[in-house]
CSV table of C-alpha atoms (C1' of nucleotides) in Angstrom, one decimal:
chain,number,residue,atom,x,y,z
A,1,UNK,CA,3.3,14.6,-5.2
A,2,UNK,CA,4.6,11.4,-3.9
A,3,UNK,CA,7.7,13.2,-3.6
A,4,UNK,CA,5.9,16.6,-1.6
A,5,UNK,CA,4.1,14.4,0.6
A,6,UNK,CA,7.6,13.2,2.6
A,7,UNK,CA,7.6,15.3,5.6
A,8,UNK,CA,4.1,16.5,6.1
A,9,UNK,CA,1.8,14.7,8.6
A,10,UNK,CA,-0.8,11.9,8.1
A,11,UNK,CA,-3.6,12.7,10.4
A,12,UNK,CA,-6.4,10.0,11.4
A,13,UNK,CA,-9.3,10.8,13.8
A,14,UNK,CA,-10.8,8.0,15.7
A,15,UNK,CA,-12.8,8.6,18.5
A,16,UNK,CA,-12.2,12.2,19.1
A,17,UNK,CA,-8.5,11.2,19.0
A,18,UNK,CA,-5.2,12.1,16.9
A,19,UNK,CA,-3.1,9.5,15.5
A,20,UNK,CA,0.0,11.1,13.3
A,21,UNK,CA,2.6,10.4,11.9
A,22,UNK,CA,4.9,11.8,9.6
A,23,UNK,CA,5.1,10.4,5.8
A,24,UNK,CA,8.7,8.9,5.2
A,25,UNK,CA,8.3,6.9,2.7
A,26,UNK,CA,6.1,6.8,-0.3
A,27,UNK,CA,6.1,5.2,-4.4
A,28,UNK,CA,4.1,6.9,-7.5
A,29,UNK,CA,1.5,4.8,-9.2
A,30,UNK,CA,1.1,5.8,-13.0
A,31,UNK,CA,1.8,8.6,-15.1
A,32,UNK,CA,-0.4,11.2,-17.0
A,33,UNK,CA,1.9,10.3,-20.6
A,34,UNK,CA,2.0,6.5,-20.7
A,35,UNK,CA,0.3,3.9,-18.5
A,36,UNK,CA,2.2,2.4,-15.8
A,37,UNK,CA,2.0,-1.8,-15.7
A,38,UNK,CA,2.6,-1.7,-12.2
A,39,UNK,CA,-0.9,0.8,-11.5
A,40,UNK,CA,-4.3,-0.9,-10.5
A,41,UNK,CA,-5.3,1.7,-12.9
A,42,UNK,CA,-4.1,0.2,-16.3
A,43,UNK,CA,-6.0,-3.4,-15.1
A,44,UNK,CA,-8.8,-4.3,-18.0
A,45,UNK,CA,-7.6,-2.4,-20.3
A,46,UNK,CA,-7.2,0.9,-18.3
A,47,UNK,CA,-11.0,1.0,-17.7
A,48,UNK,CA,-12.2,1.6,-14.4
A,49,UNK,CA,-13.1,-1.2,-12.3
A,50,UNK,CA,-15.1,-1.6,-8.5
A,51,UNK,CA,-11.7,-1.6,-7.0
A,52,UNK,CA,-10.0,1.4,-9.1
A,53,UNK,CA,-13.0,3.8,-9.8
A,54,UNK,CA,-11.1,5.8,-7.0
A,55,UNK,CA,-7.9,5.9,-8.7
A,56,UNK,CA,-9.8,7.4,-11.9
A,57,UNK,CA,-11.6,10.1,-9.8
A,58,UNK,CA,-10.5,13.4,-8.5
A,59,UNK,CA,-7.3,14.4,-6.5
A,60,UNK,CA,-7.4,14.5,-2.6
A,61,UNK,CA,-9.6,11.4,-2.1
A,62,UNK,CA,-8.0,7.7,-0.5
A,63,UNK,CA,-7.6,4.6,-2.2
A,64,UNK,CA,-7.9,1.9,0.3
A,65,UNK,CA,-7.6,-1.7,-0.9
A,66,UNK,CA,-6.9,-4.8,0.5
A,67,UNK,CA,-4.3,-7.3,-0.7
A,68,UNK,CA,-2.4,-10.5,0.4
A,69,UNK,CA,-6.0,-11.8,2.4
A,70,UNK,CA,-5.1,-9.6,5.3
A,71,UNK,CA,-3.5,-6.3,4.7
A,72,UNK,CA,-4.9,-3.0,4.0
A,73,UNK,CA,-3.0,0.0,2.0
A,74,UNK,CA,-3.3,3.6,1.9
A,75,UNK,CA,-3.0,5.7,-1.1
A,76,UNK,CA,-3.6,9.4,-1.7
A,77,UNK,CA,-5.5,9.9,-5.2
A,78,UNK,CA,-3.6,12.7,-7.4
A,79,UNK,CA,-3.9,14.1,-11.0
A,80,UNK,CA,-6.6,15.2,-13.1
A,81,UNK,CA,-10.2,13.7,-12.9
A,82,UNK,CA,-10.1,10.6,-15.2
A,83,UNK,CA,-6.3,9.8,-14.8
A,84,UNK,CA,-5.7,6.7,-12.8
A,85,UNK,CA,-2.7,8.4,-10.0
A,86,UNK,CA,-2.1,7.8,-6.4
A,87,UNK,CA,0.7,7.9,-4.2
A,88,UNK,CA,1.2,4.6,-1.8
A,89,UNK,CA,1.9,5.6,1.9
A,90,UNK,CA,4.5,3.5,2.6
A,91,UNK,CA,5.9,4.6,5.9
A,92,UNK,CA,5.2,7.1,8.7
A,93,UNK,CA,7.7,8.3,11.7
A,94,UNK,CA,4.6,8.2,14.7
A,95,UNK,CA,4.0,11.7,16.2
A,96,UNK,CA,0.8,11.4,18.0
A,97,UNK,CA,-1.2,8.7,19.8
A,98,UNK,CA,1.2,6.2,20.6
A,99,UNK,CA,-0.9,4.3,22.7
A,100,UNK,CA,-3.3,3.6,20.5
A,101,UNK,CA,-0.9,2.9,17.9
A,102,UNK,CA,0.9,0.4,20.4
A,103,UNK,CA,-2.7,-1.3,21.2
A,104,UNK,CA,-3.0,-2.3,17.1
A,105,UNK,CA,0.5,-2.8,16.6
A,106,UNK,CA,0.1,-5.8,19.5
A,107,UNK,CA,3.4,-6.0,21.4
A,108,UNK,CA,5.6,-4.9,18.6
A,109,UNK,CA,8.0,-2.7,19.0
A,110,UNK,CA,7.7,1.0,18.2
A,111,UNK,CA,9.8,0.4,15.5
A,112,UNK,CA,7.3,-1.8,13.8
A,113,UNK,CA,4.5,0.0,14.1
A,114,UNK,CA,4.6,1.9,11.2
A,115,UNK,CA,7.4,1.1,9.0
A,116,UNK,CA,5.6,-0.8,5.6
A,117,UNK,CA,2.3,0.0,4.1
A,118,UNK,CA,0.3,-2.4,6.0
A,119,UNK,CA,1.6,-1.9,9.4
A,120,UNK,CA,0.8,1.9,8.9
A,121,UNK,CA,-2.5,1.4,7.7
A,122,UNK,CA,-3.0,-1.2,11.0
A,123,UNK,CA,-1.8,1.4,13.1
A,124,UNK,CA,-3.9,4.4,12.0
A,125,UNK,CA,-6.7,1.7,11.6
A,126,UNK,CA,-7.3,2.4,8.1
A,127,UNK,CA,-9.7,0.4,6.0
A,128,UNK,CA,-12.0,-0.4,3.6
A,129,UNK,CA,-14.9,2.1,5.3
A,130,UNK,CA,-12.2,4.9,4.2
A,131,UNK,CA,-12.1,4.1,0.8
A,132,UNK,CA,-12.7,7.0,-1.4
A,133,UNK,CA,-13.1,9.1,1.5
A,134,UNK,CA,-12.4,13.1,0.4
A,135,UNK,CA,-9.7,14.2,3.0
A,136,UNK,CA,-10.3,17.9,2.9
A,137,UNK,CA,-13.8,17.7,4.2
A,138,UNK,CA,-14.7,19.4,7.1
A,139,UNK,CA,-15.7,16.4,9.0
A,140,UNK,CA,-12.6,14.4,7.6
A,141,UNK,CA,-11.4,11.5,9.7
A,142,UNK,CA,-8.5,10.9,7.3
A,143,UNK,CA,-6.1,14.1,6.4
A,144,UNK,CA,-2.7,15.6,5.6
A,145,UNK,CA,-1.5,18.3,7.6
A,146,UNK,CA,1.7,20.8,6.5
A,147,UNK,CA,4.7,20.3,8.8
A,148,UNK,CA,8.0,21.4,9.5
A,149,UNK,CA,9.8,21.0,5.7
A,150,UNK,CA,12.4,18.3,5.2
A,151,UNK,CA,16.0,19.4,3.2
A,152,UNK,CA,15.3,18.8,-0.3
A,153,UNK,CA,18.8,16.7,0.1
A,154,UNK,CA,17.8,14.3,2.6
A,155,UNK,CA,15.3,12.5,-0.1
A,156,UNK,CA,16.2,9.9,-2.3
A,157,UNK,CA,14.5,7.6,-4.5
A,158,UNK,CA,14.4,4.1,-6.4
A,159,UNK,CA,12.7,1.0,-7.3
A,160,UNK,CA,9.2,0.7,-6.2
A,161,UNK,CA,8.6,-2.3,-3.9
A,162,UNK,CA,7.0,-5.9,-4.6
A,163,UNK,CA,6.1,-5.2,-8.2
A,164,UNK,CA,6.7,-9.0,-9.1
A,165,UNK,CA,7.1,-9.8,-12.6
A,166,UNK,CA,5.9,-6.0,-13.7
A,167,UNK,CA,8.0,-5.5,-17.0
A,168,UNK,CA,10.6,-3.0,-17.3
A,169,UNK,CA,11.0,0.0,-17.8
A,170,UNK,CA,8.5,-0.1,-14.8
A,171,UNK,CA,9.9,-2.7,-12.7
A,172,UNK,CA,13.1,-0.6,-12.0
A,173,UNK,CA,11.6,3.2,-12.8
A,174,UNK,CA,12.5,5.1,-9.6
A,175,UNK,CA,9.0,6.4,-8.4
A,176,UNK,CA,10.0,5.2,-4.4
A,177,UNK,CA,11.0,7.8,-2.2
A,178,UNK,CA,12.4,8.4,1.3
A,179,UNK,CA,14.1,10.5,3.7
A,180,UNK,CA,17.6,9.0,4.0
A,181,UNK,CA,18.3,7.7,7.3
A,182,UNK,CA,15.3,7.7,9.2
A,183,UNK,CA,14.6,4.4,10.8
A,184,UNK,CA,11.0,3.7,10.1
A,185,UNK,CA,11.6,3.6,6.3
A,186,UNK,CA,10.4,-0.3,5.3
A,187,UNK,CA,13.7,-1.4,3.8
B,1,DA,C1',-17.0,-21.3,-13.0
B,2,DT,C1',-12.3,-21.9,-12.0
B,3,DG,C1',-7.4,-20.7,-11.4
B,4,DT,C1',-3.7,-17.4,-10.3
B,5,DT,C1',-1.7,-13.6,-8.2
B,6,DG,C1',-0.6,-10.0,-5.2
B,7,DA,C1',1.9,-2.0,-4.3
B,8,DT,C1',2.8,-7.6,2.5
B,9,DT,C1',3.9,-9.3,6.8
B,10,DG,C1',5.8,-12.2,10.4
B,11,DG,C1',7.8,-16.5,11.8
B,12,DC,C1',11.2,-19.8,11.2
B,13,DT,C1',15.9,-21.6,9.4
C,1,DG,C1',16.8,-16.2,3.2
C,2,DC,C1',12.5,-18.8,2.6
C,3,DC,C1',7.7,-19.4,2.9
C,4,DA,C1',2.9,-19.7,4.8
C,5,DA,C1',-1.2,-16.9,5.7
C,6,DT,C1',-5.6,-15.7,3.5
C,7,DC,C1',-8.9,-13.8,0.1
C,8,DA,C1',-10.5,-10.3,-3.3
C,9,DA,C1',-9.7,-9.0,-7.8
C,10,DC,C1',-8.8,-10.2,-12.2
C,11,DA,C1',-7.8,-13.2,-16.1
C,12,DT,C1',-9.0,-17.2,-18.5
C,13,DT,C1',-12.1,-20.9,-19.8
DNA sequence: ATGTTGATTGGCT
DNA sequence: GCCAATCAACATT
């Protein structure tokens, strides 16, 4: 999935307006087979939690949580009911509402406005009050729209970001992916 | 109850 | 490249 989602279009309604962007860049959190040290879902002993309960519930809702004191990141719930897997929206190309974008990404560049999982999540002004929100229903502020396909060879993959002192294999297991050269990819 | 860390970012050297 | 910001979640006591 994390791998799907490059190309197609994050959609986020506020106030009767569209703010898009197209996914770029995204990383796979846990597996279905073994847990994955560097998922919120294997915390306490792989039992849900306040925070994670999303992650445990069905496909197709968001996973907002807040990290670092100040940053907010978006994640697309995948996988069975019960299984702990999300994809984390790492980086969108902006498509629509640049203004608006612009206005939350104070005087920063275009380039910065959505190229690292907090900045896209300031952007689209995702939050908490989006947390387990389904993004297929009708009223949706929050969704994924099809777009035009990337090449399959124009995505490539690695490490996952940030993971700290995570141990291997999971620190270096290459659930990151991209499209190779755009220019709003984090890093 | 207390201590540590983090799926990051932005400013400074 | 280094590090402070800033606080909720989680682990430990």
């Amino acid at each position: 999935m994390a791998q799907a989602l490059l190309g197609k279009r994050l959609v986020r309604l506020l106030d009767g307006q569209r703010l898009a962007g197209t996914i770029v860049e995204t990383e796979a959190y846990c597996d279905a087979a073994e847990p994955d040290l560097a998922c919120h879902g294997t915390r306490n002993r792989g039992r849900p939690t306040a925070r994670t309960q999303i992650m445990f519930g069905p496909a197709g809702h968001a996973y907002i949580y807040f990290t670092y004191g100040m940053h907010w990141m978006t994640n697309i719930i995948t996988g069975r009911d019960g299984q702990a897997n999300g994809v984390l929206l790492r980086a969108l190309e902006p498509v629509e509402g640049a203004a608006v974008m612009a206005q939350h990404r104070t005087d920063r560049p275009r380039r910065e406005w959505t190229n690292g999982p907090g900045k896209l999540s300031q952007a689209l002004a995702i939050d908490k009050t989006l947390n387990g929100a389904y993004l297929y229903r009708p009223d949706s502020v929050l969704w994924v729209e099809d777009a035009t396909p990337i090449p399959p060879d124009v995505i490539r993959r690695g490490p996952r970001i940030g993971l700290g002192q995570t141990p291997e294999p999971w620190f270096s297991i290459p659930w990151r992916y991209w499209i190779e050269g755009n220019t709003f990819v984090s890093r």
